[in-house]
């Protein structure tokens, strides 16, 4: 089980799947965020900061691990993509009568992306070597 999970998360065999999954999950975030009352219901389980951090940190992982190239390039492109995704999410929310876009939410998204990108940049090469060994 452990080997299969590591292969799914690190292996180049599933790179494209991870990259596409990031956009699919992002689309699901946008759709669920458009359902009236959905945000309030999930707010009982976790705060907005926690939700944004987990969601955009996970998206960053999928974007980083789904790309090829040097770790610094992967981290930079993942972070830029997360910043755009977060900005579009907040922009979309600003057009909904039951939601509002917030700069602070976008900053949480960017910080989650920055932290995850930095960790992946620092440790990805080691994880790949460990997987190949």
mmCIF file with all atom_site columns, C-alpha atoms in Angstrom:
data_model
loop_
_atom_site.group_PDB
_atom_site.id
_atom_site.type_symbol
_atom_site.label_atom_id
_atom_site.label_alt_id
_atom_site.label_comp_id
_atom_site.label_asym_id
_atom_site.label_entity_id
_atom_site.label_seq_id
_atom_site.pdbx_PDB_ins_code
_atom_site.Cartn_x
_atom_site.Cartn_y
_atom_site.Cartn_z
_atom_site.occupancy
_atom_site.B_iso_or_equiv
_atom_site.pdbx_formal_charge
_atom_site.auth_seq_id
_atom_site.auth_comp_id
_atom_site.auth_asym_id
_atom_site.auth_atom_id
_atom_site.pdbx_PDB_model_num
ATOM 1   C CA . UNK A 1 1   ? 0.000   0.000  0.000   1.00 0.00 ? 1   UNK A CA 1
ATOM 2   C CA . UNK A 1 2   ? 2.761   2.418  0.973   1.00 0.00 ? 2   UNK A CA 1
ATOM 3   C CA . UNK A 1 3   ? 4.634   1.818  -2.279  1.00 0.00 ? 3   UNK A CA 1
ATOM 4   C CA . UNK A 1 4   ? 1.522   2.467  -4.362  1.00 0.00 ? 4   UNK A CA 1
ATOM 5   C CA . UNK A 1 5   ? 0.795   5.710  -2.529  1.00 0.00 ? 5   UNK A CA 1
ATOM 6   C CA . UNK A 1 6   ? 4.375   6.928  -2.933  1.00 0.00 ? 6   UNK A CA 1
ATOM 7   C CA . UNK A 1 7   ? 4.291   5.988  -6.618  1.00 0.00 ? 7   UNK A CA 1
ATOM 8   C CA . UNK A 1 8   ? 1.040   7.922  -7.090  1.00 0.00 ? 8   UNK A CA 1
ATOM 9   C CA . UNK A 1 9   ? 2.425   11.016 -5.346  1.00 0.00 ? 9   UNK A CA 1
ATOM 10  C CA . UNK A 1 10  ? 6.011   11.070 -6.650  1.00 0.00 ? 10  UNK A CA 1
ATOM 11  C CA . UNK A 1 11  ? 6.364   8.930  -9.754  1.00 0.00 ? 11  UNK A CA 1
ATOM 12  C CA . UNK A 1 12  ? 6.708   10.484 -13.193 1.00 0.00 ? 12  UNK A CA 1
ATOM 13  C CA . UNK A 1 13  ? 4.185   7.864  -14.367 1.00 0.00 ? 13  UNK A CA 1
ATOM 14  C CA . UNK A 1 14  ? 1.358   9.884  -12.805 1.00 0.00 ? 14  UNK A CA 1
ATOM 15  C CA . UNK A 1 15  ? 2.643   13.393 -13.485 1.00 0.00 ? 15  UNK A CA 1
ATOM 16  C CA . UNK A 1 16  ? -0.014  14.326 -16.023 1.00 0.00 ? 16  UNK A CA 1
ATOM 17  C CA . UNK A 1 17  ? -2.737  12.862 -13.837 1.00 0.00 ? 17  UNK A CA 1
ATOM 18  C CA . UNK A 1 18  ? -1.654  15.014 -10.879 1.00 0.00 ? 18  UNK A CA 1
ATOM 19  C CA . UNK A 1 19  ? -1.506  18.138 -13.045 1.00 0.00 ? 19  UNK A CA 1
ATOM 20  C CA . UNK A 1 20  ? -4.959  17.564 -14.529 1.00 0.00 ? 20  UNK A CA 1
ATOM 21  C CA . UNK A 1 21  ? -6.338  16.693 -11.102 1.00 0.00 ? 21  UNK A CA 1
ATOM 22  C CA . UNK A 1 22  ? -5.297  20.123 -9.836  1.00 0.00 ? 22  UNK A CA 1
ATOM 23  C CA . UNK A 1 23  ? -7.522  21.825 -12.387 1.00 0.00 ? 23  UNK A CA 1
ATOM 24  C CA . UNK A 1 24  ? -10.380 19.406 -11.800 1.00 0.00 ? 24  UNK A CA 1
ATOM 25  C CA . UNK A 1 25  ? -10.237 20.016 -8.038  1.00 0.00 ? 25  UNK A CA 1
ATOM 26  C CA . UNK A 1 26  ? -10.048 23.760 -8.622  1.00 0.00 ? 26  UNK A CA 1
ATOM 27  C CA . UNK A 1 27  ? -13.163 23.572 -10.776 1.00 0.00 ? 27  UNK A CA 1
ATOM 28  C CA . UNK A 1 28  ? -14.895 21.641 -7.993  1.00 0.00 ? 28  UNK A CA 1
ATOM 29  C CA . UNK A 1 29  ? -13.897 24.353 -5.501  1.00 0.00 ? 29  UNK A CA 1
ATOM 30  C CA . UNK A 1 30  ? -15.427 26.994 -7.759  1.00 0.00 ? 30  UNK A CA 1
ATOM 31  C CA . UNK A 1 31  ? -18.628 24.983 -8.208  1.00 0.00 ? 31  UNK A CA 1
ATOM 32  C CA . UNK A 1 32  ? -19.057 24.165 -4.507  1.00 0.00 ? 32  UNK A CA 1
ATOM 33  C CA . UNK A 1 33  ? -18.339 27.789 -3.644  1.00 0.00 ? 33  UNK A CA 1
ATOM 34  C CA . UNK A 1 34  ? -21.187 28.811 -5.943  1.00 0.00 ? 34  UNK A CA 1
ATOM 35  C CA . UNK A 1 35  ? -23.800 26.778 -4.059  1.00 0.00 ? 35  UNK A CA 1
ATOM 36  C CA . UNK A 1 36  ? -25.829 29.040 -1.744  1.00 0.00 ? 36  UNK A CA 1
ATOM 37  C CA . UNK A 1 37  ? -25.248 28.111 1.895   1.00 0.00 ? 37  UNK A CA 1
ATOM 38  C CA . UNK A 1 38  ? -22.475 25.598 1.218   1.00 0.00 ? 38  UNK A CA 1
ATOM 39  C CA . UNK A 1 39  ? -19.751 27.828 2.681   1.00 0.00 ? 39  UNK A CA 1
ATOM 40  C CA . UNK A 1 40  ? -21.703 28.385 5.884   1.00 0.00 ? 40  UNK A CA 1
ATOM 41  C CA . UNK A 1 41  ? -22.297 24.658 6.324   1.00 0.00 ? 41  UNK A CA 1
ATOM 42  C CA . UNK A 1 42  ? -18.654 23.715 5.951   1.00 0.00 ? 42  UNK A CA 1
ATOM 43  C CA . UNK A 1 43  ? -17.734 26.643 8.196   1.00 0.00 ? 43  UNK A CA 1
ATOM 44  C CA . UNK A 1 44  ? -18.915 24.559 11.155  1.00 0.00 ? 44  UNK A CA 1
ATOM 45  C CA . UNK A 1 45  ? -16.179 22.040 10.392  1.00 0.00 ? 45  UNK A CA 1
ATOM 46  C CA . UNK A 1 46  ? -13.254 24.355 9.610   1.00 0.00 ? 46  UNK A CA 1
ATOM 47  C CA . UNK A 1 47  ? -12.528 28.061 9.389   1.00 0.00 ? 47  UNK A CA 1
ATOM 48  C CA . UNK A 1 48  ? -11.900 29.849 6.115   1.00 0.00 ? 48  UNK A CA 1
ATOM 49  C CA . UNK A 1 49  ? -8.174  30.062 6.806   1.00 0.00 ? 49  UNK A CA 1
ATOM 50  C CA . UNK A 1 50  ? -7.957  26.307 7.332   1.00 0.00 ? 50  UNK A CA 1
ATOM 51  C CA . UNK A 1 51  ? -10.070 25.546 4.258   1.00 0.00 ? 51  UNK A CA 1
ATOM 52  C CA . UNK A 1 52  ? -8.105  27.889 2.002   1.00 0.00 ? 52  UNK A CA 1
ATOM 53  C CA . UNK A 1 53  ? -4.757  26.661 3.343   1.00 0.00 ? 53  UNK A CA 1
ATOM 54  C CA . UNK A 1 54  ? -5.551  22.986 2.827   1.00 0.00 ? 54  UNK A CA 1
ATOM 55  C CA . UNK A 1 55  ? -7.196  23.474 -0.570  1.00 0.00 ? 55  UNK A CA 1
ATOM 56  C CA . UNK A 1 56  ? -4.563  25.720 -2.090  1.00 0.00 ? 56  UNK A CA 1
ATOM 57  C CA . UNK A 1 57  ? -1.670  23.868 -0.450  1.00 0.00 ? 57  UNK A CA 1
ATOM 58  C CA . UNK A 1 58  ? -2.986  20.642 -1.995  1.00 0.00 ? 58  UNK A CA 1
ATOM 59  C CA . UNK A 1 59  ? -3.449  22.311 -5.372  1.00 0.00 ? 59  UNK A CA 1
ATOM 60  C CA . UNK A 1 60  ? 0.134   23.584 -5.166  1.00 0.00 ? 60  UNK A CA 1
ATOM 61  C CA . UNK A 1 61  ? 1.385   20.059 -4.534  1.00 0.00 ? 61  UNK A CA 1
ATOM 62  C CA . UNK A 1 62  ? -0.510  18.726 -7.541  1.00 0.00 ? 62  UNK A CA 1
ATOM 63  C CA . UNK A 1 63  ? 0.679   21.562 -9.789  1.00 0.00 ? 63  UNK A CA 1
ATOM 64  C CA . UNK A 1 64  ? 4.310   21.230 -8.658  1.00 0.00 ? 64  UNK A CA 1
ATOM 65  C CA . UNK A 1 65  ? 4.429   17.458 -8.868  1.00 0.00 ? 65  UNK A CA 1
ATOM 66  C CA . UNK A 1 66  ? 2.583   17.439 -12.172 1.00 0.00 ? 66  UNK A CA 1
ATOM 67  C CA . UNK A 1 67  ? 5.188   19.527 -13.976 1.00 0.00 ? 67  UNK A CA 1
ATOM 68  C CA . UNK A 1 68  ? 8.614   18.707 -15.320 1.00 0.00 ? 68  UNK A CA 1
ATOM 69  C CA . UNK A 1 69  ? 11.737  20.780 -15.012 1.00 0.00 ? 69  UNK A CA 1
ATOM 70  C CA . UNK A 1 70  ? 13.978  22.068 -12.284 1.00 0.00 ? 70  UNK A CA 1
ATOM 71  C CA . UNK A 1 71  ? 12.425  22.302 -8.813  1.00 0.00 ? 71  UNK A CA 1
ATOM 72  C CA . UNK A 1 72  ? 12.782  26.094 -8.728  1.00 0.00 ? 72  UNK A CA 1
ATOM 73  C CA . UNK A 1 73  ? 10.910  26.421 -12.045 1.00 0.00 ? 73  UNK A CA 1
ATOM 74  C CA . UNK A 1 74  ? 8.207   24.058 -10.840 1.00 0.00 ? 74  UNK A CA 1
ATOM 75  C CA . UNK A 1 75  ? 7.828   25.977 -7.586  1.00 0.00 ? 75  UNK A CA 1
ATOM 76  C CA . UNK A 1 76  ? 7.630   29.336 -9.365  1.00 0.00 ? 76  UNK A CA 1
ATOM 77  C CA . UNK A 1 77  ? 5.051   28.195 -11.906 1.00 0.00 ? 77  UNK A CA 1
ATOM 78  C CA . UNK A 1 78  ? 2.961   26.453 -9.243  1.00 0.00 ? 78  UNK A CA 1
ATOM 79  C CA . UNK A 1 79  ? 2.990   29.598 -7.091  1.00 0.00 ? 79  UNK A CA 1
ATOM 80  C CA . UNK A 1 80  ? 2.059   31.843 -10.031 1.00 0.00 ? 80  UNK A CA 1
ATOM 81  C CA . UNK A 1 81  ? -0.776  29.494 -10.985 1.00 0.00 ? 81  UNK A CA 1
ATOM 82  C CA . UNK A 1 82  ? -2.052  29.419 -7.394  1.00 0.00 ? 82  UNK A CA 1
ATOM 83  C CA . UNK A 1 83  ? -2.003  33.222 -7.236  1.00 0.00 ? 83  UNK A CA 1
ATOM 84  C CA . UNK A 1 84  ? -4.088  33.386 -10.423 1.00 0.00 ? 84  UNK A CA 1
ATOM 85  C CA . UNK A 1 85  ? -6.461  30.660 -9.256  1.00 0.00 ? 85  UNK A CA 1
ATOM 86  C CA . UNK A 1 86  ? -6.993  32.358 -5.905  1.00 0.00 ? 86  UNK A CA 1
ATOM 87  C CA . UNK A 1 87  ? -7.551  35.744 -7.540  1.00 0.00 ? 87  UNK A CA 1
ATOM 88  C CA . UNK A 1 88  ? -10.116 34.301 -9.948  1.00 0.00 ? 88  UNK A CA 1
ATOM 89  C CA . UNK A 1 89  ? -11.885 32.500 -7.110  1.00 0.00 ? 89  UNK A CA 1
ATOM 90  C CA . UNK A 1 90  ? -12.194 35.719 -5.117  1.00 0.00 ? 90  UNK A CA 1
ATOM 91  C CA . UNK A 1 91  ? -13.250 37.673 -8.206  1.00 0.00 ? 91  UNK A CA 1
ATOM 92  C CA . UNK A 1 92  ? -15.971 35.128 -8.936  1.00 0.00 ? 92  UNK A CA 1
ATOM 93  C CA . UNK A 1 93  ? -17.171 35.312 -5.330  1.00 0.00 ? 93  UNK A CA 1
ATOM 94  C CA . UNK A 1 94  ? -17.477 39.092 -5.566  1.00 0.00 ? 94  UNK A CA 1
ATOM 95  C CA . UNK A 1 95  ? -20.209 38.653 -8.197  1.00 0.00 ? 95  UNK A CA 1
ATOM 96  C CA . UNK A 1 96  ? -22.327 36.351 -6.024  1.00 0.00 ? 96  UNK A CA 1
ATOM 97  C CA . UNK A 1 97  ? -24.944 38.009 -3.815  1.00 0.00 ? 97  UNK A CA 1
ATOM 98  C CA . UNK A 1 98  ? -24.415 35.513 -0.983  1.00 0.00 ? 98  UNK A CA 1
ATOM 99  C CA . UNK A 1 99  ? -20.592 35.614 -1.052  1.00 0.00 ? 99  UNK A CA 1
ATOM 100 C CA . UNK A 1 100 ? -17.922 38.276 -1.112  1.00 0.00 ? 100 UNK A CA 1
ATOM 101 C CA . UNK A 1 101 ? -14.412 38.287 -2.455  1.00 0.00 ? 101 UNK A CA 1
ATOM 102 C CA . UNK A 1 102 ? -11.751 39.042 0.139   1.00 0.00 ? 102 UNK A CA 1
ATOM 103 C CA . UNK A 1 103 ? -8.161  40.115 -0.316  1.00 0.00 ? 103 UNK A CA 1
ATOM 104 C CA . UNK A 1 104 ? -7.292  38.305 2.911   1.00 0.00 ? 104 UNK A CA 1
ATOM 105 C CA . UNK A 1 105 ? -8.551  34.999 1.472   1.00 0.00 ? 105 UNK A CA 1
ATOM 106 C CA . UNK A 1 106 ? -6.376  35.527 -1.598  1.00 0.00 ? 106 UNK A CA 1
ATOM 107 C CA . UNK A 1 107 ? -3.378  36.240 0.642   1.00 0.00 ? 107 UNK A CA 1
ATOM 108 C CA . UNK A 1 108 ? -4.043  32.994 2.545   1.00 0.00 ? 108 UNK A CA 1
ATOM 109 C CA . UNK A 1 109 ? -4.156  31.150 -0.810  1.00 0.00 ? 109 UNK A CA 1
ATOM 110 C CA . UNK A 1 110 ? -0.854  32.711 -1.869  1.00 0.00 ? 110 UNK A CA 1
ATOM 111 C CA . UNK A 1 111 ? 0.782   31.979 1.491   1.00 0.00 ? 111 UNK A CA 1
ATOM 112 C CA . UNK A 1 112 ? -0.331  28.341 1.348   1.00 0.00 ? 112 UNK A CA 1
ATOM 113 C CA . UNK A 1 113 ? 1.107   28.148 -2.175  1.00 0.00 ? 113 UNK A CA 1
ATOM 114 C CA . UNK A 1 114 ? 4.334   29.830 -1.103  1.00 0.00 ? 114 UNK A CA 1
ATOM 115 C CA . UNK A 1 115 ? 4.888   27.555 1.884   1.00 0.00 ? 115 UNK A CA 1
ATOM 116 C CA . UNK A 1 116 ? 4.075   24.384 -0.065  1.00 0.00 ? 116 UNK A CA 1
ATOM 117 C CA . UNK A 1 117 ? 6.218   25.483 -3.025  1.00 0.00 ? 117 UNK A CA 1
ATOM 118 C CA . UNK A 1 118 ? 9.162   26.239 -0.740  1.00 0.00 ? 118 UNK A CA 1
ATOM 119 C CA . UNK A 1 119 ? 8.877   22.865 0.994   1.00 0.00 ? 119 UNK A CA 1
ATOM 120 C CA . UNK A 1 120 ? 8.584   21.011 -2.301  1.00 0.00 ? 120 UNK A CA 1
ATOM 121 C CA . UNK A 1 121 ? 11.478  22.969 -3.813  1.00 0.00 ? 121 UNK A CA 1
ATOM 122 C CA . UNK A 1 122 ? 13.636  22.048 -0.814  1.00 0.00 ? 122 UNK A CA 1
ATOM 123 C CA . UNK A 1 123 ? 12.725  18.368 -0.555  1.00 0.00 ? 123 UNK A CA 1
ATOM 124 C CA . UNK A 1 124 ? 11.443  17.159 -3.940  1.00 0.00 ? 124 UNK A CA 1
ATOM 125 C CA . UNK A 1 125 ? 14.785  15.965 -5.330  1.00 0.00 ? 125 UNK A CA 1
ATOM 126 C CA . UNK A 1 126 ? 15.370  13.935 -2.179  1.00 0.00 ? 126 UNK A CA 1
ATOM 127 C CA . UNK A 1 127 ? 11.889  12.381 -2.418  1.00 0.00 ? 127 UNK A CA 1
ATOM 128 C CA . UNK A 1 128 ? 12.452  11.419 -6.063  1.00 0.00 ? 128 UNK A CA 1
ATOM 129 C CA . UNK A 1 129 ? 15.825  9.858  -5.248  1.00 0.00 ? 129 UNK A CA 1
ATOM 130 C CA . UNK A 1 130 ? 14.306  7.901  -2.353  1.00 0.00 ? 130 UNK A CA 1
ATOM 131 C CA . UNK A 1 131 ? 11.502  6.654  -4.611  1.00 0.00 ? 131 UNK A CA 1
ATOM 132 C CA . UNK A 1 132 ? 13.913  5.539  -7.337  1.00 0.00 ? 132 UNK A CA 1
ATOM 133 C CA . UNK A 1 133 ? 16.119  3.691  -4.838  1.00 0.00 ? 133 UNK A CA 1
#
